[in-house]
CSV table of C-alpha atoms in Angstrom, one decimal:
chain,number,residue,atom,x,y,z
A,1,MET,CA,166.1,-43.9,92.0
A,2,SER,CA,166.9,-43.3,95.7
A,3,ALA,CA,168.0,-46.2,97.8
A,4,LYS,CA,165.4,-47.7,100.1
A,5,ALA,CA,165.7,-46.4,103.6
A,6,VAL,CA,166.9,-49.1,106.1
A,7,GLN,CA,164.4,-49.5,108.8
A,8,ARG,CA,166.0,-49.2,112.2
A,9,PRO,CA,164.8,-51.6,115.1
A,10,THR,CA,162.5,-50.1,117.6
A,11,GLU,CA,163.4,-49.5,121.2
A,12,TYR,CA,161.4,-52.6,122.1
A,13,GLN,CA,163.2,-54.7,119.5
A,14,ARG,CA,166.6,-53.4,120.7
A,15,THR,CA,165.8,-54.3,124.3
A,16,ALA,CA,164.6,-57.8,123.3
A,17,LEU,CA,167.8,-58.4,121.3
A,18,THR,CA,170.0,-57.2,124.1
A,19,LYS,CA,168.2,-59.4,126.7
A,20,GLU,CA,168.4,-62.4,124.4
A,21,ALA,CA,172.2,-61.8,123.9
A,22,LEU,CA,172.8,-61.6,127.6
A,23,LEU,CA,170.8,-64.8,128.3
A,24,GLU,CA,172.6,-66.7,125.6
A,25,ALA,CA,176.0,-65.5,126.9
A,26,ALA,CA,175.2,-66.3,130.5
A,27,ASN,CA,173.9,-69.8,129.5
A,28,THR,CA,177.1,-70.6,127.6
A,29,LEU,CA,179.4,-69.3,130.4
A,30,PHE,CA,177.4,-71.0,133.2
A,31,ALA,CA,177.6,-74.3,131.3
A,32,GLU,CA,181.3,-74.0,130.7
A,33,ARG,CA,182.5,-72.5,134.0
A,34,GLY,CA,179.7,-72.6,136.5
A,35,VAL,CA,177.7,-69.8,138.0
A,36,GLU,CA,180.0,-68.8,140.8
A,37,LYS,CA,183.1,-68.5,138.5
A,38,THR,CA,181.3,-66.4,135.9
A,39,THR,CA,181.3,-62.6,136.4
A,40,ILE,CA,178.8,-60.1,135.3
A,41,ARG,CA,181.6,-58.3,133.2
A,42,GLU,CA,182.3,-61.6,131.3
A,43,ILE,CA,178.6,-62.0,130.5
A,44,ASN,CA,178.3,-58.4,129.3
A,45,ASN,CA,181.5,-58.9,127.2
A,46,LEU,CA,180.4,-62.1,125.5
A,47,ALA,CA,177.0,-60.6,124.8
A,48,GLY,CA,178.8,-57.7,123.0
A,49,GLN,CA,177.6,-55.1,125.4
A,50,LYS,CA,179.9,-52.1,125.7
A,51,ASN,CA,178.0,-50.9,128.8
A,52,ASN,CA,179.2,-52.9,131.8
A,53,SER,CA,175.9,-52.3,133.6
A,54,ALA,CA,173.7,-53.8,130.8
A,55,LEU,CA,173.0,-56.9,132.8
A,56,GLN,CA,172.0,-55.0,135.9
A,57,TYR,CA,169.8,-52.7,133.8
A,58,HIS,CA,167.8,-55.4,132.2
A,59,PHE,CA,167.8,-58.1,134.9
A,60,GLY,CA,168.7,-56.3,138.1
A,61,SER,CA,171.4,-58.8,139.2
A,62,LYS,CA,172.9,-62.2,138.3
A,63,ALA,CA,170.2,-63.8,140.3
A,64,GLY,CA,167.6,-62.0,138.3
A,65,LEU,CA,169.2,-63.2,135.1
A,66,ILE,CA,169.2,-66.8,136.3
A,67,GLU,CA,165.5,-66.6,137.1
A,68,ALA,CA,164.9,-65.2,133.6
A,69,LEU,CA,166.9,-68.2,132.2
A,70,HIS,CA,164.6,-70.6,134.1
A,71,LEU,CA,161.6,-68.8,132.7
A,72,HIS,CA,162.9,-68.8,129.2
A,73,HIS,CA,163.8,-72.5,129.0
A,74,TYR,CA,160.9,-73.8,130.9
A,75,GLY,CA,158.7,-71.7,128.6
A,76,GLU,CA,160.2,-73.7,125.7
A,77,GLU,CA,159.3,-76.9,127.6
A,78,LEU,CA,155.8,-75.6,128.3
A,79,ALA,CA,155.2,-74.9,124.6
A,80,CYS,CA,156.3,-78.4,123.6
A,81,ARG,CA,154.1,-79.9,126.3
A,82,SER,CA,151.0,-77.9,125.3
A,83,LYS,CA,151.4,-79.1,121.7
A,84,LEU,CA,151.9,-82.7,122.8
A,85,ALA,CA,148.9,-82.5,125.1
A,86,GLN,CA,146.7,-81.7,122.2
A,87,GLU,CA,147.8,-84.9,120.5
A,88,ILE,CA,147.6,-87.1,123.6
A,89,LEU,CA,144.5,-85.6,125.4
A,90,GLY,CA,142.8,-83.8,122.5
A,91,SER,CA,140.3,-86.5,121.9
A,92,GLY,CA,138.8,-86.0,125.4
A,93,GLU,CA,139.9,-89.5,126.5
A,94,LYS,CA,140.4,-89.9,130.2
A,95,PRO,CA,144.1,-89.6,131.0
A,96,ASN,CA,146.0,-92.5,132.4
A,97,ALA,CA,149.3,-92.6,134.3
A,98,ARG,CA,151.3,-93.4,131.2
A,99,MET,CA,149.8,-90.4,129.3
A,100,VAL,CA,150.9,-88.1,132.2
A,101,ALA,CA,154.4,-89.6,132.3
A,102,THR,CA,154.7,-89.1,128.6
A,103,LEU,CA,153.7,-85.5,128.9
A,104,MET,CA,156.4,-85.1,131.5
A,105,VAL,CA,159.2,-87.0,129.7
A,106,ARG,CA,158.9,-86.3,126.0
A,107,PRO,CA,159.1,-82.4,126.0
A,108,PRO,CA,162.5,-82.1,127.8
A,109,LEU,CA,163.9,-85.0,125.7
A,110,MET,CA,162.8,-83.3,122.5
A,111,LEU,CA,164.5,-80.1,123.5
A,112,LEU,CA,167.7,-81.9,124.7
A,113,LYS,CA,168.0,-83.4,121.2
A,114,SER,CA,167.3,-80.2,119.3
A,115,ASN,CA,168.1,-77.1,121.4
A,116,GLN,CA,171.7,-76.3,122.4
A,117,GLY,CA,170.6,-73.5,124.8
A,118,TYR,CA,168.3,-75.9,126.6
A,119,ARG,CA,171.1,-78.5,126.9
A,120,GLN,CA,173.4,-75.9,128.4
A,121,TRP,CA,170.7,-74.8,130.9
A,122,ALA,CA,169.9,-78.5,131.8
A,123,THR,CA,173.6,-79.2,132.3
A,124,ARG,CA,174.1,-76.4,134.7
A,125,PHE,CA,170.8,-76.2,136.5
A,126,GLY,CA,169.3,-79.7,136.4
A,127,HIS,CA,170.5,-80.4,139.9
A,128,VAL,CA,169.0,-77.1,141.1
A,129,LEU,CA,165.6,-78.2,139.7
A,130,ALA,CA,166.1,-81.6,141.4
A,131,GLU,CA,166.9,-80.0,144.8
A,132,ARG,CA,163.8,-77.7,144.7
A,133,GLY,CA,161.3,-80.1,143.0
A,134,ALA,CA,157.8,-79.0,142.2
A,135,ALA,CA,158.1,-75.9,144.4
A,136,MET,CA,160.5,-74.3,142.0
A,137,TYR,CA,158.2,-74.6,139.1
A,138,GLN,CA,155.4,-73.0,141.1
A,139,GLU,CA,157.7,-70.1,141.9
A,140,ILE,CA,158.9,-69.2,138.4
A,141,ASN,CA,155.7,-67.6,137.1
A,142,ALA,CA,151.9,-68.1,136.8
A,143,ASP,CA,152.1,-69.9,133.5
A,144,VAL,CA,154.7,-72.4,134.7
A,145,SER,CA,152.8,-72.9,138.0
A,146,ALA,CA,149.6,-73.6,136.0
A,147,ASP,CA,151.4,-76.1,133.9
A,148,THR,CA,152.5,-78.0,137.0
A,149,MET,CA,149.0,-77.9,138.3
A,150,ARG,CA,147.6,-79.3,135.0
A,151,ILE,CA,149.9,-82.2,135.3
A,152,GLY,CA,148.8,-82.8,138.8
A,153,GLN,CA,145.1,-82.6,137.9
A,154,ASN,CA,145.6,-85.1,135.1
A,155,LEU,CA,147.3,-87.4,137.5
A,156,LEU,CA,144.3,-87.1,139.9
A,157,LEU,CA,142.0,-88.0,137.0
A,158,ALA,CA,144.2,-90.9,136.0
A,159,LEU,CA,144.5,-92.4,139.5
A,160,PRO,CA,141.3,-91.3,141.5
A,161,ASP,CA,141.7,-94.0,144.1
A,162,THR,CA,145.2,-92.9,145.1
A,163,PRO,CA,145.2,-90.3,148.0
A,164,LYS,CA,146.0,-86.8,146.8
A,165,LYS,CA,148.8,-86.4,149.2
A,166,VAL,CA,150.5,-89.6,147.9
A,167,LEU,CA,150.2,-88.4,144.4
A,168,PHE,CA,151.6,-85.0,145.2
A,169,TYR,CA,154.7,-86.6,146.8
A,170,ARG,CA,155.1,-89.0,143.9
A,171,LEU,CA,154.8,-86.1,141.3
A,172,ASP,CA,157.4,-84.1,143.2
A,173,GLN,CA,159.8,-87.1,143.2
A,174,ALA,CA,159.1,-87.7,139.5
A,175,ILE,CA,160.0,-84.0,138.8
A,176,ARG,CA,163.2,-84.3,140.7
A,177,PHE,CA,164.1,-87.6,139.1
A,178,LEU,CA,163.5,-86.2,135.6
A,179,ALA,CA,165.5,-83.1,136.3
A,180,LEU,CA,168.5,-85.2,137.3
A,181,GLN,CA,168.2,-87.4,134.2
A,182,SER,CA,167.9,-84.4,132.0
A,183,SER,CA,171.1,-82.9,133.5
A,184,VAL,CA,173.0,-86.2,132.8
A,185,LEU,CA,171.6,-86.6,129.3
A,186,ALA,CA,172.4,-83.0,128.4
A,187,LYS,CA,176.1,-83.9,128.7
A,188,ASN,CA,175.6,-87.0,126.4
A,189,GLU,CA,173.4,-85.6,123.7
A,190,ALA,CA,174.5,-88.3,121.2
A,191,GLN,CA,172.7,-90.9,123.3
A,192,LEU,CA,169.4,-89.3,122.7
A,193,HIS,CA,169.2,-90.2,119.0
A,194,GLY,CA,168.4,-93.4,117.1
A,195,ALA,CA,167.2,-96.6,118.6
A,196,TYR,CA,169.1,-96.1,121.9
A,197,GLY,CA,167.5,-92.7,122.3
A,198,ALA,CA,164.0,-94.2,121.7
A,199,LEU,CA,164.8,-96.9,124.3
A,200,LEU,CA,165.9,-94.2,126.9
A,201,GLU,CA,162.6,-92.3,126.4
A,202,ALA,CA,160.5,-95.5,126.8
A,203,LEU,CA,162.4,-96.5,129.9
A,204,LEU,CA,161.9,-93.1,131.5
A,205,ILE,CA,158.2,-93.2,130.7
A,206,ASP,CA,158.0,-96.7,132.2
A,207,THR,CA,159.8,-95.6,135.3
A,208,ILE,CA,157.7,-92.6,136.0
A,209,THR,CA,154.5,-94.5,135.2
A,210,GLY,CA,155.6,-97.1,137.8
A,211,MET,CA,156.3,-94.4,140.3
A,212,PHE,CA,152.7,-93.1,139.9
A,213,GLU,CA,151.0,-96.5,139.8
A,214,ALA,CA,152.9,-98.4,142.5
A,215,ASP,CA,151.0,-99.8,145.4
A,216,ILE,CA,151.2,-97.8,148.6
A,217,SER,CA,153.3,-99.7,151.1
A,218,ASN,CA,152.7,-100.1,154.8
A,219,ASP,CA,155.9,-98.2,155.3
A,220,THR,CA,154.7,-95.2,153.3
A,221,THR,CA,151.4,-95.2,155.1
A,222,LYS,CA,153.1,-95.3,158.5
A,223,CYS,CA,155.5,-92.5,157.5
A,224,LEU,CA,152.7,-90.3,156.3
A,225,GLU,CA,150.8,-90.8,159.6
A,226,GLN,CA,154.0,-89.9,161.5
A,227,LEU,CA,154.5,-86.8,159.4
A,228,ASN,CA,150.9,-85.6,159.9
A,229,ALA,CA,151.3,-86.1,163.7
A,230,GLU,CA,154.5,-84.0,163.7
A,231,TRP,CA,152.8,-81.2,161.7
A,232,GLN,CA,149.8,-81.2,164.1
A,233,ALA,CA,151.9,-81.2,167.2
């Protein structure tokens, strides 16, 4: 009886495996050494690529690979959030601010606890997400931008009496705050488990809920008026 022929991977499968290896290698090196100190050659070598132009071939440049990393790991977060949204909003109940905060907080914490690659990404790039805020998520791709818009729409439904502009700024600040917290927690993964981990999640949800629901101060109103006047000048 002849031995069963071994099925070789298709060109598409080989490409997918190569790209995955390059992303994983880059994520590891960026977390350990930083982006600037990591060379393209080192990424190719760690990924097991004999061709030193493999990274450029698949991603164009180091910057292109970094954008692919953002897309990959935020895609993981998006998948978690979509599943959680079915549990929280699936009944058709009108969303409230705490539901929106939970949808923002829980997915990254779940990934920080269970996904080493996501932890490495958050360690190195959490501050970048914090610097760019909601604008960065809108720039990644259409699915990620739509996810950010859904969060904003649910926030508008939860707090219809709060001006849209105020809610936008608060959502942007909540995204920046959560990105920084994720970056810090990624370096202390042990804190995310057990009773202390549950407390951290509850406190983060409380904090972001409070950011959304806080009264609008006279100072905020005055600053918004000044900002509008500057833009119209």
